[in-house]
Coordinates of C-alpha atoms in Angstrom, one line a residue:
X1 CA 7.7 25.0 15.2
X2 CA 9.5 28.3 16.0
X3 CA 8.1 31.6 16.9
X4 CA 9.0 32.9 13.4
X5 CA 6.3 30.6 11.9
X6 CA 3.6 32.7 13.5
X7 CA 4.8 35.9 11.8
X8 CA 5.8 34.5 8.4
X9 CA 3.6 36.2 5.7
X10 CA 4.0 33.1 3.4
X11 CA 2.9 30.6 6.0
X12 CA -0.2 28.5 5.3
X13 CA -2.8 27.8 8.0
X14 CA -2.7 24.0 8.2
X15 CA -5.9 22.1 9.3
X16 CA -4.9 19.2 11.5
X17 CA -5.4 15.7 10.0
X18 CA -8.1 14.9 7.4
X19 CA -10.8 16.6 9.3
X20 CA -9.1 19.8 10.5
X21 CA -9.0 18.8 14.2
X22 CA -6.2 19.5 16.6
X23 CA -3.8 16.6 17.0
X24 CA -1.9 18.1 20.0
X25 CA 0.6 20.4 18.2
X26 CA 2.4 22.9 20.4
X27 CA 2.4 26.6 20.2
X28 CA -0.1 29.3 21.2
X29 CA -2.7 28.5 18.5
X30 CA -2.2 24.7 19.0
X31 CA -3.1 25.1 22.7
X32 CA -6.4 26.7 21.7
X33 CA -7.3 24.1 19.1
X34 CA -6.7 26.4 16.1
X35 CA -4.5 25.4 13.1
X36 CA -0.9 26.3 13.1
X37 CA 1.1 27.8 10.2
X38 CA 3.2 25.7 7.9
X39 CA 5.8 26.3 5.2
X40 CA 3.7 24.4 2.7
X41 CA 0.3 22.9 2.7
X42 CA -2.6 22.7 0.1
X43 CA -4.7 25.8 0.5
X44 CA -8.1 24.5 1.8
X45 CA -10.6 27.5 1.6
X46 CA -13.6 25.3 2.3
X47 CA -12.0 24.5 5.7
X48 CA -10.1 27.7 6.2
X49 CA -11.9 30.6 4.6
X50 CA -8.9 33.0 5.0
X51 CA -7.0 30.8 2.4
X52 CA -9.1 32.4 -0.3
X53 CA -7.0 35.5 0.1
X54 CA -3.8 33.5 -0.4
X55 CA -5.0 32.1 -3.7
X56 CA -2.3 33.0 -6.3
X57 CA -2.9 33.0 -10.1
X58 CA 0.1 30.9 -11.2
X59 CA 0.5 28.1 -13.7
X60 CA -2.9 29.0 -15.4
X61 CA -4.8 28.2 -12.2
X62 CA -7.1 31.2 -12.7
X63 CA -8.0 30.1 -16.2
X64 CA -8.7 26.6 -14.9
X65 CA -10.9 27.9 -12.1
X66 CA -12.9 30.1 -14.5
X67 CA -13.3 27.1 -16.9
X68 CA -14.7 25.1 -13.9
X69 CA -17.1 27.9 -13.1
X70 CA -18.4 28.1 -16.7
X71 CA -18.9 24.4 -17.0
X72 CA -20.6 23.9 -13.6
X73 CA -24.3 23.2 -13.8
X74 CA -27.2 24.8 -11.9
X75 CA -27.8 23.3 -8.5
X76 CA -31.1 21.9 -9.7
X77 CA -29.4 19.9 -12.4
X78 CA -27.0 18.3 -9.9
X79 CA -30.0 17.3 -7.8
X80 CA -32.1 15.9 -10.7
X81 CA -32.2 12.1 -10.5
X82 CA -33.6 11.9 -14.0
X83 CA -30.2 13.1 -15.5
X84 CA -28.9 9.5 -15.0
X85 CA -25.2 10.3 -14.3
X86 CA -22.9 12.1 -12.0
X87 CA -19.9 14.3 -12.7
X88 CA -16.2 13.8 -12.9
X89 CA -13.7 16.7 -12.7
X90 CA -10.2 15.6 -13.8
X91 CA -7.3 17.9 -12.7
X92 CA -4.0 17.2 -14.4
X93 CA -0.5 18.6 -14.4
X94 CA 3.1 18.0 -13.2
X95 CA 3.7 17.3 -9.5
X96 CA 3.7 20.3 -7.2
X97 CA 1.8 22.6 -9.6
X98 CA -1.1 23.2 -7.3
X99 CA -3.6 20.6 -8.4
X100 CA -4.8 19.8 -4.9
X101 CA -5.1 23.5 -4.1
X102 CA -7.1 24.1 -7.3
X103 CA -9.4 21.2 -6.4
X104 CA -10.1 22.7 -2.9
X105 CA -10.6 26.1 -4.6
X106 CA -13.2 24.5 -6.8
X107 CA -14.8 22.9 -3.8
X108 CA -15.0 26.4 -2.2
X109 CA -16.8 27.7 -5.2
X110 CA -19.2 24.7 -5.0
X111 CA -19.9 25.3 -1.4
X112 CA -20.7 29.0 -2.0
X113 CA -23.1 28.1 -4.9
X114 CA -24.9 25.5 -2.9
X115 CA -25.3 27.9 0.0
X116 CA -26.6 30.7 -2.3
X117 CA -29.1 28.5 -4.2
X118 CA -29.9 25.9 -1.6
X119 CA -33.2 27.4 -0.2
X120 CA -34.9 26.9 -3.6
X121 CA -34.2 23.2 -3.6
X122 CA -34.6 22.3 0.1
X123 CA -31.1 23.2 1.3
X124 CA -29.3 20.1 0.3
X125 CA -26.5 18.8 2.5
X126 CA -23.1 19.0 0.8
X127 CA -20.7 16.2 2.0
X128 CA -17.0 16.8 1.2
X129 CA -14.7 13.8 1.3
X130 CA -10.9 14.2 0.8
X131 CA -10.3 10.4 0.4
X132 CA -6.6 10.7 1.1
X133 CA -6.8 13.5 3.6
X134 CA -5.9 17.2 3.0
X135 CA -2.3 16.4 2.2
X136 CA -3.6 14.2 -0.7
X137 CA -1.2 11.3 -0.3
X138 CA -2.7 8.4 -2.2
X139 CA -0.2 5.8 -1.4
X140 CA -2.3 4.1 1.3
X141 CA -5.1 3.9 -1.2
X142 CA -3.1 2.7 -4.2
X143 CA -0.6 0.3 -2.8
X144 CA -1.2 -3.4 -2.5
X145 CA -1.1 -5.0 1.1
X146 CA 2.5 -6.1 0.3
X147 CA 3.4 -2.4 0.5
X148 CA 5.3 -2.5 -2.8
X149 CA 3.1 -3.0 -5.8
X150 CA 0.1 -1.2 -7.3
X151 CA -3.2 -2.5 -5.8
X152 CA -5.9 -3.9 -8.1
X153 CA -8.5 -1.4 -9.2
X154 CA -11.2 -3.2 -7.3
X155 CA -9.3 -2.8 -4.0
X156 CA -8.5 0.9 -4.8
X157 CA -12.2 1.5 -5.4
X158 CA -13.2 -0.3 -2.2
X159 CA -10.8 1.9 -0.2
X160 CA -12.2 5.0 -1.7
X161 CA -15.7 4.0 -0.8
X162 CA -14.6 3.2 2.8
X163 CA -13.3 6.8 3.1
X164 CA -16.7 8.1 1.8
X165 CA -18.5 5.9 4.2
X166 CA -16.6 7.4 7.2
X167 CA -17.8 10.8 6.2
X168 CA -21.4 9.7 5.6
X169 CA -21.4 8.3 9.2
X170 CA -20.3 11.7 10.5
X171 CA -23.5 13.1 9.0
X172 CA -25.7 10.4 10.6
X173 CA -26.5 8.5 7.4
X174 CA -28.1 5.1 8.4
X175 CA -25.4 2.6 9.3
X176 CA -27.1 -0.3 7.5
X177 CA -27.2 1.6 4.2
X178 CA -23.6 2.8 4.6
X179 CA -22.4 -0.7 5.3
X180 CA -24.2 -1.9 2.1
X181 CA -22.1 0.6 0.1
X182 CA -18.9 -0.8 1.5
X183 CA -19.9 -4.5 1.3
X184 CA -21.1 -4.4 -2.3
X185 CA -18.4 -5.7 -4.6
X186 CA -19.7 -4.4 -7.9
X187 CA -18.7 -0.7 -8.2
X188 CA -21.6 0.2 -10.3
X189 CA -24.1 -1.2 -7.8
X190 CA -22.2 0.3 -4.9
X191 CA -22.4 3.8 -6.4
X192 CA -26.0 3.3 -7.3
X193 CA -26.8 2.5 -3.7
X194 CA -24.8 5.6 -2.6
X195 CA -26.7 7.7 -5.1
X196 CA -30.1 6.4 -3.8
X197 CA -29.1 7.2 -0.3
X198 CA -28.1 10.8 -1.2
X199 CA -31.4 11.3 -2.9
X200 CA -33.3 10.2 0.2
X201 CA -31.3 12.5 2.4
X202 CA -31.3 15.4 -0.1
X203 CA -27.5 15.4 -0.1
X204 CA -24.6 15.9 -2.6
X205 CA -21.3 14.1 -2.4
X206 CA -18.1 15.7 -3.5
X207 CA -15.2 13.2 -3.2
X208 CA -11.6 14.0 -4.0
X209 CA -9.7 11.1 -5.5
X210 CA -6.0 11.6 -4.9
X211 CA -3.0 11.3 -7.3
X212 CA -2.7 7.5 -6.8
X213 CA 0.9 7.5 -8.2
X214 CA 0.4 4.6 -10.7
X215 CA 3.2 4.5 -13.2
X216 CA 1.4 2.8 -16.1
X217 CA -0.8 4.9 -18.3
X218 CA -3.0 1.8 -19.2
X219 CA -3.7 1.1 -15.5
X220 CA -4.6 4.8 -14.9
X221 CA -7.0 4.8 -17.9
X222 CA -8.5 1.4 -16.8
X223 CA -9.1 2.7 -13.3
X224 CA -10.8 5.9 -14.5
X225 CA -12.9 4.1 -17.0
X226 CA -14.1 1.2 -14.9
X227 CA -14.5 2.9 -11.5
X228 CA -15.1 6.6 -12.0
X229 CA -17.5 6.2 -15.0
X230 CA -19.9 4.7 -12.4
X231 CA -20.6 8.2 -11.0
X232 CA -24.3 8.4 -10.4
X233 CA -26.6 11.4 -9.8
X234 CA -25.6 13.6 -6.9
X235 CA -22.0 12.2 -6.9
X236 CA -19.2 14.5 -8.0
X237 CA -15.7 13.1 -8.2
X238 CA -12.6 15.3 -8.4
X239 CA -9.7 13.2 -9.7
X240 CA -6.1 14.2 -9.6
X241 CA -3.8 12.9 -12.4
X242 CA -0.2 13.8 -11.9
X243 CA 3.3 13.2 -13.5
X244 CA 2.6 15.5 -16.4
X245 CA 0.1 13.2 -18.0
X246 CA -2.1 15.9 -19.5
X247 CA -2.6 14.2 -22.8
X248 CA -3.5 10.9 -21.2
X249 CA -6.0 12.7 -18.9
X250 CA -7.5 14.4 -22.0
X251 CA -7.9 11.1 -23.7
X252 CA -9.5 9.5 -20.7
X253 CA -11.9 12.4 -20.2
X254 CA -13.0 12.0 -23.8
X255 CA -13.5 8.2 -23.2
X256 CA -15.7 8.9 -20.2
X257 CA -17.9 11.5 -21.8
X258 CA -20.5 8.9 -22.9
X259 CA -21.4 7.8 -19.4
X260 CA -20.9 10.8 -17.2
X261 CA -20.3 14.6 -17.4
X262 CA -16.6 15.3 -17.5
X263 CA -14.7 18.5 -17.0
X264 CA -10.9 18.5 -17.5
X265 CA -8.7 21.2 -15.9
X266 CA -5.1 21.1 -17.0
X267 CA -2.3 23.1 -15.2
X268 CA 0.9 24.0 -17.0
X269 CA 4.4 25.0 -16.0
X270 CA 5.5 28.1 -14.3
X271 CA 6.5 31.1 -16.3
X272 CA 8.5 34.3 -15.5
X273 CA 5.4 36.2 -14.3
X274 CA 4.5 33.6 -11.8
X275 CA 7.3 34.3 -9.4
X276 CA 6.2 37.9 -9.3
X277 CA 2.6 37.0 -8.7
X278 CA 3.6 34.7 -5.9
X279 CA 5.8 37.3 -4.2
X280 CA 2.7 39.5 -3.8
X281 CA 0.7 36.7 -2.1
X282 CA 2.2 37.6 1.3
X283 CA -0.6 38.0 3.9
X284 CA -0.8 41.6 5.3
X285 CA -2.0 42.2 8.8
X286 CA -0.9 38.8 10.1
X287 CA 2.2 39.9 11.9
X288 CA 4.3 40.2 8.8
X289 CA 8.0 40.8 9.4
X290 CA 8.7 44.5 9.7
X291 CA 11.9 44.1 7.7
X292 CA 10.1 43.0 4.5
X293 CA 9.4 45.8 1.9
X294 CA 7.8 45.8 -1.5
X295 CA 9.1 43.0 -3.7
X296 CA 11.5 44.1 -6.5
X297 CA 9.9 43.1 -9.8
X298 CA 13.0 43.3 -12.0
X299 CA 15.1 41.3 -9.5
X300 CA 12.4 38.6 -9.2
X301 CA 12.2 38.3 -13.0
X302 CA 16.0 37.8 -13.1
X303 CA 15.7 35.3 -10.2
X304 CA 13.2 33.2 -12.2
X305 CA 15.7 33.0 -15.1
X306 CA 18.5 31.9 -12.7
X307 CA 16.4 29.8 -10.4
X308 CA 13.8 28.4 -12.8
X309 CA 11.5 27.0 -10.0
X310 CA 9.8 23.8 -11.0
X311 CA 6.6 24.1 -9.1
X312 CA 4.4 26.1 -6.7
X313 CA 5.5 23.9 -3.8
X314 CA 9.1 25.0 -4.3
X315 CA 8.1 28.6 -4.6
X316 CA 6.2 28.5 -1.3
X317 CA 8.9 26.8 0.6
X318 CA 11.7 29.1 -0.7
X319 CA 9.7 32.3 -0.1
X320 CA 8.7 31.1 3.4
X321 CA 12.4 30.3 4.2
X322 CA 13.6 33.7 2.8
X323 CA 11.0 35.7 4.7
X324 CA 11.8 33.9 7.9
X325 CA 15.5 34.7 7.5
X326 CA 14.8 38.4 6.8
X327 CA 13.2 38.8 10.2
X328 CA 16.6 39.2 11.7
X329 CA 18.0 41.5 9.0
X330 CA 19.5 44.7 10.4
X331 CA 17.6 46.9 7.9
X332 CA 14.6 46.6 5.6
X333 CA 15.2 44.2 2.7
X334 CA 13.0 43.3 -0.2
X335 CA 12.2 39.8 -1.3
X336 CA 14.6 39.8 -4.3
X337 CA 17.0 37.4 -6.0
X338 CA 19.7 38.0 -3.4
X339 CA 17.3 37.2 -0.5
X340 CA 15.9 34.1 -2.3
X341 CA 19.2 32.6 -3.7
X342 CA 20.5 31.1 -0.4
X343 CA 17.2 29.2 -0.1
X344 CA 16.7 28.0 -3.6
X345 CA 20.2 26.7 -4.3
X346 CA 20.1 23.8 -1.7
X347 CA 16.7 22.7 -3.1
X348 CA 17.8 22.5 -6.7
X349 CA 19.6 19.2 -6.1
X350 CA 16.7 17.7 -4.2
X351 CA 13.9 18.4 -6.7
X352 CA 13.5 14.8 -7.6
X353 CA 12.3 14.1 -4.1
X354 CA 9.0 15.6 -5.1
X355 CA 8.4 12.6 -7.3
X356 CA 7.6 9.7 -5.0
X357 CA 9.1 6.3 -5.4
X358 CA 7.5 4.4 -8.2
X359 CA 5.0 1.7 -7.5
X360 CA 5.4 -1.5 -9.5
X361 CA 2.4 -2.2 -11.7
X362 CA 0.4 -5.3 -10.7
X363 CA 0.4 -7.9 -13.4
X364 CA -2.9 -7.8 -15.2
X365 CA -4.0 -4.4 -13.7

């Protein structure tokens, strides 16, 4: 961490670990227990409210967020045990396109709605569980104990429930009931027990299921159908499906619709307007470098044609690096193609690193 990170207008405030706690990072903010700034991290507005102001409408994310808002039920419907099912929100799109950030933005909307309408229904307790942490790395959930092959769906589901159990314990749910959720082998019965417990405590569970990085479409579909379709009342599962499998996600969503309420949010690829929108996401009033001036639209449009950034993650890292370099410029310099080029060119050859190493499918799923 360098001093420039504190002033970078494209830096992201990074909550420490899966629960936002300080893990002993250095720096002024680290010493006081606050989160430090990073070149890239999912924007988590439900943990860091200032991230709402860094939300950028790229890759159709605004359309997806609006679609989520239109499809979201009244709070009373979510709490109604007579409905008989929970909800699944599937977010699909290529790697690095902001699926995790979109999920956290949806969670922020949920949190605001629960807070606004909660008094009328006894102020229910919302429990948020990022089952793979805020960085959303699903490998520890999806890989077999051998460390190489894809875990069976029963083990994946059990690991997810253990993460949920950890968060329930933090909210003082009865230990014996939480243990019963973990010990139950049948997923349907386990989620039923979880739902009953949520009803008793007037709570809602919002669990984020990470991109588990399976490589076989049939395994992905089997996992979603056999595990996630068991969502019971008061349980909302946000599921990330990556590697560009939008069509598969759409088919799976259609297959689940008979047993649960499904919303599918699909993100697309970046277009030439997205780089311009992103350039204007710089945070004002946070010690922004004095040498940065208004971004040049025509130059950025040309940069998109030459650079052709693949995803939001690449945009954020390149803009962060360019802004950091401009702090030492002898005169004001806009974020334009010339400023960005030295920082995007080295990344073009390393783009494949965004796709993690494949996991071998387990015979028989």
